Short mmCIF file of C-alpha atoms in Angstrom, two decimals:
data_model
loop_
_atom_site.label_atom_id
_atom_site.label_comp_id
_atom_site.label_asym_id
_atom_site.label_seq_id
_atom_site.Cartn_x
_atom_site.Cartn_y
_atom_site.Cartn_z
CA UNK A 1 -100.21 112.52 165.22
CA UNK A 2 -97.25 110.12 165.16
CA UNK A 3 -94.39 110.84 162.81
CA UNK A 4 -91.02 109.56 161.70
CA UNK A 5 -88.09 111.21 159.99
CA UNK A 6 -85.70 108.95 158.09
CA UNK A 7 -82.47 109.30 156.15
CA UNK A 8 -82.37 107.57 152.75
CA UNK A 9 -78.84 106.95 151.45
CA UNK A 10 -77.78 107.26 147.83
CA UNK A 11 -76.19 104.33 146.01
CA UNK A 12 -73.25 104.04 143.66
CA UNK A 13 -72.26 101.06 141.49
CA UNK A 14 -68.70 99.85 141.98
CA UNK A 15 -69.32 97.20 139.35
CA UNK A 16 -72.04 96.74 136.70
CA UNK A 17 -71.94 93.88 134.20
CA UNK A 18 -74.74 92.98 131.78
CA UNK A 19 -74.93 89.22 131.23
CA UNK A 20 -77.94 88.83 128.95
CA UNK A 21 -81.71 89.03 128.67
CA UNK A 22 -84.15 87.61 131.18
CA UNK A 23 -87.52 86.03 130.35
CA UNK A 24 -89.27 88.91 132.15
CA UNK A 25 -87.75 91.46 129.75
CA UNK A 26 -85.17 92.81 132.17
CA UNK A 27 -81.42 92.29 131.90
CA UNK A 28 -79.51 89.68 133.89
CA UNK A 29 -76.95 91.69 135.86
CA UNK A 30 -74.00 91.29 138.16
CA UNK A 31 -73.36 94.41 140.24
CA UNK A 32 -71.53 95.53 143.33
CA UNK A 33 -73.58 98.21 145.08
CA UNK A 34 -72.41 100.65 147.73
CA UNK A 35 -74.31 103.06 149.99
CA UNK A 36 -72.92 106.54 150.59
CA UNK A 37 -73.95 109.08 153.20
CA UNK A 38 -75.31 111.57 150.70
CA UNK A 39 -78.93 111.21 151.81
CA UNK A 40 -82.44 112.59 151.44
CA UNK A 41 -84.55 113.17 154.54
CA UNK A 42 -88.05 111.72 154.43
CA UNK A 43 -90.63 112.92 156.95
CA UNK A 44 -93.72 110.75 157.41
CA UNK A 45 -96.76 111.94 159.34
CA UNK A 46 -100.07 110.21 159.98
CA UNK A 47 -102.89 112.48 158.79
CA UNK A 48 -106.01 110.66 159.97
CA UNK A 49 -107.63 110.32 156.54
CA UNK A 50 -107.32 107.59 153.93
CA UNK A 51 -105.24 109.73 151.57
CA UNK A 52 -101.57 109.85 150.57
CA UNK A 53 -99.94 113.26 150.17
CA UNK A 54 -96.46 113.90 148.83
CA UNK A 55 -94.53 117.14 148.77
CA UNK A 56 -90.92 117.84 147.92
CA UNK A 57 -88.61 120.84 147.98
CA UNK A 58 -87.21 119.95 144.53
CA UNK A 59 -89.27 121.15 141.52
CA UNK A 60 -88.44 118.10 139.39
CA UNK A 61 -89.89 115.60 141.85
CA UNK A 62 -93.56 114.81 141.07
CA UNK A 63 -96.02 114.86 144.01
CA UNK A 64 -98.27 112.13 142.58
CA UNK A 65 -98.33 108.45 141.58
CA UNK A 66 -95.36 109.03 139.28
CA UNK A 67 -93.26 109.35 142.45
CA UNK A 68 -91.86 106.05 143.76
CA UNK A 69 -92.40 107.27 147.33
CA UNK A 70 -96.12 107.72 146.59
CA UNK A 71 -96.25 104.28 144.98
CA UNK A 72 -94.57 102.73 148.02
CA UNK A 73 -97.23 104.19 150.33
CA UNK A 74 -99.99 103.15 147.93
CA UNK A 75 -98.58 99.61 147.82
CA UNK A 76 -98.74 99.29 151.60
CA UNK A 77 -102.24 100.80 151.67
CA UNK A 78 -103.42 98.11 149.25
CA UNK A 79 -101.51 95.30 150.99
CA UNK A 80 -102.69 96.28 154.47
CA UNK A 81 -106.17 97.88 154.21
CA UNK A 82 -106.89 97.20 157.90
CA UNK A 83 -103.85 99.26 158.90
CA UNK A 84 -104.99 102.07 156.60
CA UNK A 85 -108.43 102.00 158.23
CA UNK A 86 -106.93 101.96 161.73
CA UNK A 87 -104.13 104.51 161.37
CA UNK A 88 -105.19 106.58 158.37
CA UNK A 89 -103.14 107.83 155.46
CA UNK A 90 -99.76 109.52 155.43
CA UNK A 91 -98.13 112.78 154.45
CA UNK A 92 -94.69 112.32 152.89
CA UNK A 93 -92.31 115.27 152.84
CA UNK A 94 -89.12 114.73 150.82
CA UNK A 95 -86.12 116.97 151.46
CA UNK A 96 -83.74 116.34 148.56
CA UNK A 97 -79.98 116.17 148.84
CA UNK A 98 -79.47 113.36 146.31
CA UNK A 99 -79.51 114.86 142.81
CA UNK A 100 -82.48 113.91 140.63
CA UNK A 101 -82.12 111.56 137.62
CA UNK A 102 -78.47 111.03 138.45
CA UNK A 103 -77.89 107.26 138.53
CA UNK A 104 -77.73 107.33 142.34
CA UNK A 105 -81.06 105.59 143.11
CA UNK A 106 -82.56 108.67 144.80
CA UNK A 107 -86.13 107.72 143.92
CA UNK A 108 -85.61 104.13 145.02
CA UNK A 109 -84.07 105.32 148.30
CA UNK A 110 -87.12 107.51 148.94
CA UNK A 111 -89.43 104.55 148.29
CA UNK A 112 -87.35 102.41 150.64
CA UNK A 113 -87.64 105.03 153.38
CA UNK A 114 -91.42 105.16 152.97
CA UNK A 115 -91.68 101.37 153.30
CA UNK A 116 -89.52 101.35 156.44
CA UNK A 117 -91.24 104.40 157.94
CA UNK A 118 -94.80 103.23 157.27
CA UNK A 119 -93.98 99.82 158.72
CA UNK A 120 -93.16 101.68 161.93
CA UNK A 121 -96.01 104.18 161.63
CA UNK A 122 -98.61 101.46 161.10
CA UNK A 123 -96.90 98.98 163.48
CA UNK A 124 -96.92 96.26 160.81
CA UNK A 125 -93.94 94.37 162.25
CA UNK A 126 -92.52 93.43 158.86
CA UNK A 127 -89.06 91.89 158.63
CA UNK A 128 -86.35 93.40 156.45
CA UNK A 129 -86.78 90.51 153.98
CA UNK A 130 -90.52 91.16 153.76
CA UNK A 131 -89.92 94.87 153.18
CA UNK A 132 -87.36 94.04 150.48
CA UNK A 133 -89.79 91.67 148.76
CA UNK A 134 -92.39 94.43 148.64
CA UNK A 135 -89.75 96.92 147.49
CA UNK A 136 -88.72 94.64 144.63
CA UNK A 137 -92.17 95.10 143.08
CA UNK A 138 -91.51 98.85 142.89
CA UNK A 139 -88.01 98.78 141.40
CA UNK A 140 -84.83 96.74 141.25
CA UNK A 141 -82.83 99.14 143.46
CA UNK A 142 -85.38 99.40 146.28
CA UNK A 143 -84.41 96.17 148.12
CA UNK A 144 -80.77 97.28 148.28
CA UNK A 145 -81.71 100.78 149.40
CA UNK A 146 -83.58 99.31 152.38
CA UNK A 147 -80.55 97.42 153.70
CA UNK A 148 -77.69 99.45 152.23
CA UNK A 149 -74.02 98.80 152.93
CA UNK A 150 -72.01 96.84 150.38
CA UNK A 151 -73.62 94.02 148.40
CA UNK A 152 -73.33 91.82 145.34
CA UNK A 153 -76.56 92.14 143.34
CA UNK A 154 -77.61 89.59 140.74
CA UNK A 155 -80.77 88.75 138.82
CA UNK A 156 -82.22 92.07 137.70
CA UNK A 157 -80.38 93.65 140.62
CA UNK A 158 -82.76 92.57 143.36
CA UNK A 159 -81.01 89.38 144.54
CA UNK A 160 -78.59 90.57 147.21
CA UNK A 161 -75.60 88.97 148.91
CA UNK A 162 -74.01 91.17 151.60
CA UNK A 163 -70.29 91.89 151.28
CA UNK A 164 -67.84 93.11 153.96
CA UNK A 165 -68.26 96.77 154.89
CA UNK A 166 -65.89 99.20 153.18
CA UNK A 167 -65.51 101.83 155.87
CA UNK A 168 -63.00 104.61 155.39
CA UNK A 169 -63.52 105.30 151.69
CA UNK A 170 -64.36 108.83 150.62
CA UNK A 171 -66.01 109.60 147.32
CA UNK A 172 -66.35 112.71 145.15
CA UNK A 173 -69.41 112.93 142.93
CA UNK A 174 -70.07 115.35 140.10
CA UNK A 175 -73.08 115.89 137.85
CA UNK A 176 -74.07 118.46 135.29
CA UNK A 177 -77.22 120.01 136.74
CA UNK A 178 -79.18 120.11 133.48
CA UNK A 179 -78.03 116.76 132.10
CA UNK A 180 -79.92 113.51 132.58
CA UNK A 181 -79.66 110.06 131.00
CA UNK A 182 -82.68 107.80 130.81
CA UNK A 183 -82.07 104.42 132.43
CA UNK A 184 -84.44 102.81 129.91
CA UNK A 185 -82.52 104.42 127.03
CA UNK A 186 -79.18 103.21 128.38
CA UNK A 187 -80.26 99.58 128.70
CA UNK A 188 -82.21 99.55 125.43
CA UNK A 189 -79.28 101.06 123.56
CA UNK A 190 -76.92 98.53 125.11
CA UNK A 191 -79.26 95.74 124.00
CA UNK A 192 -79.38 97.13 120.46
CA UNK A 193 -75.60 97.36 120.21
CA UNK A 194 -74.39 94.33 122.16
CA UNK A 195 -77.19 91.74 122.31
CA UNK A 196 -75.25 89.51 119.90
CA UNK A 197 -72.84 88.82 122.78
CA UNK A 198 -75.60 87.97 125.29
CA UNK A 199 -75.79 84.56 126.89
CA UNK A 200 -79.06 82.68 126.35
CA UNK A 201 -81.22 82.39 129.46
CA UNK A 202 -80.88 78.60 129.49
CA UNK A 203 -77.10 78.60 128.86
CA UNK A 204 -75.89 78.49 132.45
CA UNK A 205 -72.29 77.66 131.50
CA UNK A 206 -72.09 80.75 129.27
CA UNK A 207 -73.44 82.89 132.07
CA UNK A 208 -70.98 81.43 134.54
CA UNK A 209 -68.07 82.19 132.22
CA UNK A 210 -69.31 85.73 131.56
CA UNK A 211 -69.30 86.67 135.24
CA UNK A 212 -66.22 88.75 135.93
CA UNK A 213 -67.20 90.26 139.28
CA UNK A 214 -65.04 87.80 141.25
CA UNK A 215 -61.88 89.94 141.37
CA UNK A 216 -63.85 92.94 142.64
CA UNK A 217 -65.54 90.83 145.32
CA UNK A 218 -62.10 89.48 146.29
CA UNK A 219 -60.62 92.98 146.51
CA UNK A 220 -63.51 94.03 148.76
CA UNK A 221 -62.96 90.99 151.00
CA UNK A 222 -59.30 91.98 151.33
CA UNK A 223 -60.20 95.68 151.71
CA UNK A 224 -57.61 96.43 149.02
CA UNK A 225 -58.52 100.04 148.21
CA UNK A 226 -56.07 100.41 145.36
CA UNK A 227 -57.36 97.24 143.69
CA UNK A 228 -60.99 98.28 144.16
CA UNK A 229 -60.23 101.57 142.40
CA UNK A 230 -58.57 99.73 139.51
CA UNK A 231 -61.44 97.24 139.11
CA UNK A 232 -64.31 99.74 138.83
CA UNK A 233 -66.40 98.68 135.83
CA UNK A 234 -69.69 99.75 134.23
CA UNK A 235 -70.91 98.23 130.95
CA UNK A 236 -73.30 101.16 130.43
CA UNK A 237 -70.34 103.49 129.88
CA UNK A 238 -70.00 101.81 126.46
CA UNK A 239 -73.21 103.47 125.28
CA UNK A 240 -73.31 106.61 127.44
CA UNK A 241 -69.80 108.04 127.02
CA UNK A 242 -69.84 108.23 123.19
CA UNK A 243 -73.20 110.05 123.23
CA UNK A 244 -72.54 112.33 126.21
CA UNK A 245 -69.05 113.85 125.79
CA UNK A 246 -69.50 115.97 128.94
CA UNK A 247 -69.62 112.78 131.00
CA UNK A 248 -66.51 111.43 129.28
CA UNK A 249 -64.69 114.73 129.87
CA UNK A 250 -65.66 114.63 133.54
CA UNK A 251 -64.44 111.05 133.89
CA UNK A 252 -61.11 111.95 132.25
CA UNK A 253 -60.73 114.96 134.55
CA UNK A 254 -61.17 112.72 137.61
CA UNK A 255 -58.61 110.28 136.20
CA UNK A 256 -56.10 113.12 135.87
CA UNK A 257 -56.84 114.44 139.38
CA UNK A 258 -55.21 111.58 141.27
CA UNK A 259 -58.24 109.57 142.38
CA UNK A 260 -57.98 105.87 143.26
CA UNK A 261 -60.46 105.17 140.49
CA UNK A 262 -63.36 106.82 138.69
CA UNK A 263 -66.51 105.71 136.90
CA UNK A 264 -70.02 106.69 135.83
CA UNK A 265 -72.56 105.47 138.38
CA UNK A 266 -75.40 103.31 137.07
CA UNK A 267 -76.93 104.77 133.93
CA UNK A 268 -75.38 108.15 134.74
CA UNK A 269 -74.78 110.94 134.26
CA UNK A 270 -73.13 111.24 137.71
CA UNK A 271 -69.42 110.43 137.73
CA UNK A 272 -67.73 109.50 140.99
CA UNK A 273 -64.12 109.13 142.10
CA UNK A 274 -62.78 107.13 145.05
CA UNK A 275 -60.34 108.64 147.51
CA UNK A 276 -58.39 107.41 150.56
CA UNK A 277 -59.68 110.21 152.80
CA UNK A 278 -61.97 113.21 152.86
CA UNK A 279 -58.89 115.44 152.53
CA UNK A 280 -57.83 113.66 149.33
CA UNK A 281 -61.42 113.81 148.09
CA UNK A 282 -61.46 117.58 148.57
CA UNK A 283 -58.16 117.88 146.69
CA UNK A 284 -59.49 115.79 143.79
CA UNK A 285 -62.67 117.89 143.69
CA UNK A 286 -60.71 121.18 143.56
CA UNK A 287 -58.52 119.89 140.74
CA UNK A 288 -61.55 118.89 138.66
CA UNK A 289 -63.23 122.21 139.38
CA UNK A 290 -60.13 123.96 138.06
CA UNK A 291 -60.02 121.74 134.97
CA UNK A 292 -63.73 122.16 134.12
CA UNK A 293 -64.97 125.64 134.91
CA UNK A 294 -68.70 125.10 134.36
CA UNK A 295 -71.40 126.85 136.43
CA UNK A 296 -73.70 123.91 135.61
CA UNK A 297 -71.44 121.35 137.33
CA UNK A 298 -72.34 120.36 140.90
CA UNK A 299 -70.07 118.46 143.31
CA UNK A 300 -70.56 116.45 146.49
CA UNK A 301 -68.09 114.81 148.87
CA UNK A 302 -69.39 111.83 150.83
CA UNK A 303 -68.29 108.74 152.74
CA UNK A 304 -69.15 105.09 152.24
CA UNK A 305 -71.98 104.03 154.53
CA UNK A 306 -72.78 100.61 155.97
CA UNK A 307 -76.52 101.26 156.22
CA UNK A 308 -79.40 102.15 153.93
CA UNK A 309 -82.42 103.63 155.71
CA UNK A 310 -81.80 105.20 159.11
CA UNK A 311 -84.31 106.58 161.60
CA UNK A 312 -83.42 110.23 162.19
CA UNK A 313 -86.20 111.10 164.63
CA UNK A 314 -89.41 109.65 166.00
CA UNK A 315 -92.38 111.69 167.12
CA UNK A 316 -91.19 114.60 169.26
CA UNK A 317 -88.16 112.72 170.56
CA UNK A 318 -85.25 113.68 168.31
CA UNK A 319 -82.23 111.41 168.12
CA UNK A 320 -78.70 112.79 167.63
CA UNK A 321 -78.15 113.64 163.93
CA UNK A 322 -76.15 111.24 161.81
CA UNK A 323 -72.65 112.54 161.12
CA UNK A 324 -72.37 113.34 157.41
CA UNK A 325 -69.93 115.12 155.11
#
């Protein structure tokens, strides 16, 4: 049976601004998204029956339709029934490296890998844009996770404009193992507390004036690392940090450790810090470890990546492994 193994990169937010409500119930957003080489490995194997099987080496990842990877395979099965009849179903094995419920788009990255891998497995010949359109029906982060790199995301986060690659950045990430923050809770709480400042959907001038992502986009274009670190911004910190003091303490520890900049990623609770090099990233990590001696606190050091989903191996012909921290 044919098989593919893919790497699915995690995502951090360098910028997250909430503009207002959308008619579809989502928020209108302006974000700068960045792939990092902390990645899950997704193995796809044709199984010759019309079923979808999911297994994962992490106990918190569901093996059923509650898993975005399962839903991605099910979406393609419904969209392309002839391919399902011809090639059969798929077994999806997820090997987790991206922490679960961490604000790093791990589930979306897994779904993106399944879309890319099944396109190859079933020889569908879909373009990246077509895959992203399908991915957008699964979740706002899935289209970005397919392409990866650095991008400005607008709409509900699914309208993407590529930005210049930011090679050379290192990043330290930290998350309390037993702490999670619901994305739905974060956005709903933000709406409850700050909706009075929202721009109306039809008020285009208000929305134009509210957009403050320009300086960050400019700093990225100039590859000004110091400025990028200073301009990190996440509106969801306004609701998360007061309720989760551990996240605030972690952010303050990174600030004191000499990083270029630090911020909560997405809806949290992961906090990341930017560094000039992997050596500086290691130094920042050791300083934070010394400041917060918690056995529940996990750390990762990674590099910025200019890609989203990468083919790791195909069939029995293994390609050289991707270099990762």
